[in-house]
Coordinates of C-alpha atoms in Angstrom, one line a residue:
X1 CA 13.8 60.1 -2.0
X2 CA 10.8 59.5 -4.1
X3 CA 12.8 57.3 -6.6
X4 CA 14.2 55.3 -3.7
X5 CA 10.7 54.7 -2.4
X6 CA 9.4 53.7 -5.8
X7 CA 12.3 51.3 -6.3
X8 CA 11.8 49.7 -2.9
X9 CA 8.1 49.3 -3.7
X10 CA 8.8 47.7 -7.1
X11 CA 11.2 45.2 -5.5
X12 CA 8.7 44.3 -2.8
X13 CA 6.0 43.6 -5.4
X14 CA 8.4 41.6 -7.6
X15 CA 9.5 39.6 -4.5
X16 CA 5.8 38.9 -3.6
X17 CA 5.0 37.8 -7.2
X18 CA 7.9 35.4 -7.2
X19 CA 6.6 33.6 -4.2
X20 CA 3.1 33.5 -5.7
X21 CA 4.3 31.8 -8.8
X22 CA 6.5 29.3 -7.0
X23 CA 4.0 27.3 -5.0
X24 CA 5.4 24.6 -2.8
X25 CA 2.1 22.8 -2.4
X26 CA 2.0 21.8 -6.1
X27 CA 2.2 18.0 -6.5
X28 CA 4.1 16.6 -9.4
X29 CA 2.7 13.6 -11.2
X30 CA 5.6 11.5 -10.1
X31 CA 4.8 12.0 -6.4
X32 CA 1.4 10.2 -6.7
X33 CA 2.1 6.5 -5.9
X34 CA 1.2 3.5 -3.7
X35 CA 3.1 3.2 -0.5
X36 CA 4.5 -0.1 -1.7
X37 CA 5.4 -1.2 -5.3
X38 CA 5.3 -4.9 -4.6
X39 CA 4.1 -7.1 -1.7
X40 CA 3.9 -10.8 -0.9
X41 CA 1.0 -11.9 1.3
X42 CA -0.2 -15.3 2.4
X43 CA -3.6 -16.7 1.4
X44 CA -6.4 -15.4 3.7
X45 CA -4.2 -12.6 5.2
X46 CA -4.7 -8.9 4.4
X47 CA -2.5 -5.9 3.7
X48 CA -3.5 -2.2 3.8
X49 CA -2.2 -0.2 0.9
X50 CA -2.4 3.6 0.5
X51 CA -2.2 6.2 -2.2
X52 CA 0.4 8.7 -1.1
X53 CA 1.4 12.1 -2.5
X54 CA -2.0 13.8 -2.5
X55 CA -4.3 15.3 0.1
X56 CA -7.7 13.5 0.5
X57 CA -9.7 16.5 -0.6
X58 CA -7.8 16.7 -3.9
X59 CA -8.6 13.2 -5.0
X60 CA -11.7 13.1 -7.3
X61 CA -12.0 9.5 -8.3
X62 CA -9.9 6.2 -8.1
X63 CA -10.6 3.3 -10.5
X64 CA -9.1 0.0 -9.7
X65 CA -8.3 -3.0 -12.0
X66 CA -7.1 -6.3 -10.7
X67 CA -7.5 -10.1 -11.0
X68 CA -10.6 -10.8 -8.9
X69 CA -9.8 -14.5 -8.6
X70 CA -6.5 -13.9 -6.8
X71 CA -7.1 -10.9 -4.6
X72 CA -10.1 -9.1 -3.0
X73 CA -9.9 -5.3 -2.5
X74 CA -12.1 -3.3 -0.2
X75 CA -12.0 0.5 0.1
X76 CA -11.5 1.8 3.7
X77 CA -11.0 5.5 2.9
X78 CA -10.7 7.6 -0.2
X79 CA -7.0 6.7 -0.5
X80 CA -6.7 3.5 1.6
X81 CA -7.6 0.0 0.5
X82 CA -7.4 -3.5 2.1
X83 CA -6.1 -6.3 -0.1
X84 CA -6.9 -9.9 0.9
X85 CA -5.3 -12.9 -0.8
X86 CA -7.8 -15.4 -2.1
X87 CA -5.8 -17.8 -4.2
X88 CA -2.1 -18.6 -4.9
X89 CA -0.7 -16.5 -7.8
X90 CA 0.5 -13.2 -9.0
X91 CA -1.5 -10.1 -10.0
X92 CA -1.0 -6.4 -10.4
X93 CA -3.3 -3.8 -8.7
X94 CA -3.7 -0.9 -11.1
X95 CA -5.2 2.4 -10.1
X96 CA -6.3 5.3 -12.2
X97 CA -6.3 8.4 -10.0
X98 CA -8.2 11.5 -11.0
X99 CA -7.2 14.5 -9.0
X100 CA -7.6 18.2 -8.8
X101 CA -4.5 20.4 -9.3
X102 CA -4.0 23.7 -7.6
X103 CA -5.1 25.6 -10.6
X104 CA -8.4 23.7 -10.6
X105 CA -7.6 21.6 -13.7
X106 CA -7.9 17.9 -13.4
X107 CA -5.0 15.5 -13.7
X108 CA -4.9 11.7 -14.2
X109 CA -2.1 9.4 -12.9
X110 CA -1.9 5.6 -13.5
X111 CA -0.1 3.8 -10.6
X112 CA 0.4 0.1 -9.9
X113 CA 1.5 -2.4 -7.3
X114 CA 2.4 -6.0 -7.8
X115 CA 1.0 -8.7 -5.4
X116 CA 2.2 -12.3 -5.0
X117 CA 0.0 -14.6 -3.0
X118 CA 1.4 -17.7 -1.4
X119 CA -0.2 -20.6 0.3
X120 CA -0.5 -20.9 4.1
X121 CA 2.4 -22.6 5.8
X122 CA 1.2 -25.9 7.2
X123 CA 3.0 -27.5 10.2
X124 CA 4.3 -30.9 9.6
X125 CA 3.3 -33.2 12.4
X126 CA 5.7 -35.9 13.3
X127 CA 3.9 -39.2 13.7
X128 CA 5.1 -40.5 17.2
X129 CA 2.7 -43.4 17.6
X130 CA 3.4 -45.4 20.8
X131 CA 3.9 -48.9 19.5
X132 CA 3.0 -51.4 22.2
X133 CA 5.0 -54.6 22.1
X134 CA 2.6 -56.8 24.0
X135 CA 4.2 -60.0 25.3
X136 CA 7.8 -59.2 24.1
X137 CA 8.4 -56.1 26.2
X138 CA 10.9 -56.5 29.1
X139 CA 9.3 -54.4 31.8
X140 CA 10.0 -55.0 35.4
X141 CA 6.6 -56.7 35.9
X142 CA 7.3 -59.3 33.3
X143 CA 10.8 -60.4 34.5
X144 CA 10.8 -63.3 36.9
X145 CA 13.7 -63.1 39.5
X146 CA 12.8 -66.2 41.5
X147 CA 15.6 -68.7 40.8

């Protein structure tokens, strides 16, 4: 009876330790990314891009690199940014994300998103000028029916 009790206790401890080692909340480095890998926006319009795969409290610092002539980036939250197209062209938004792992060590992940900026569509106006044919027009007021 005592051996059976000890064996059961040993199995319960072993089972508990197995679940402690396998933590489902651990984030792999591949999971940290932007929600889009490439995006086309028109000049003057904006798009909101997010860093996904991490909880907000685990992000320590995000450093961005991009072409400042083509896009403008404004931080909304710790993991959310608004990108506005300034000029026609292509650029890559690169982010260096420093985050805290579950074992309190720091990790670094480089992620990127490609942006293509196109010009605004302009509507082509058809030129429908009303040409007046003064003197040569055959309207009912100009025709003489008295013969």
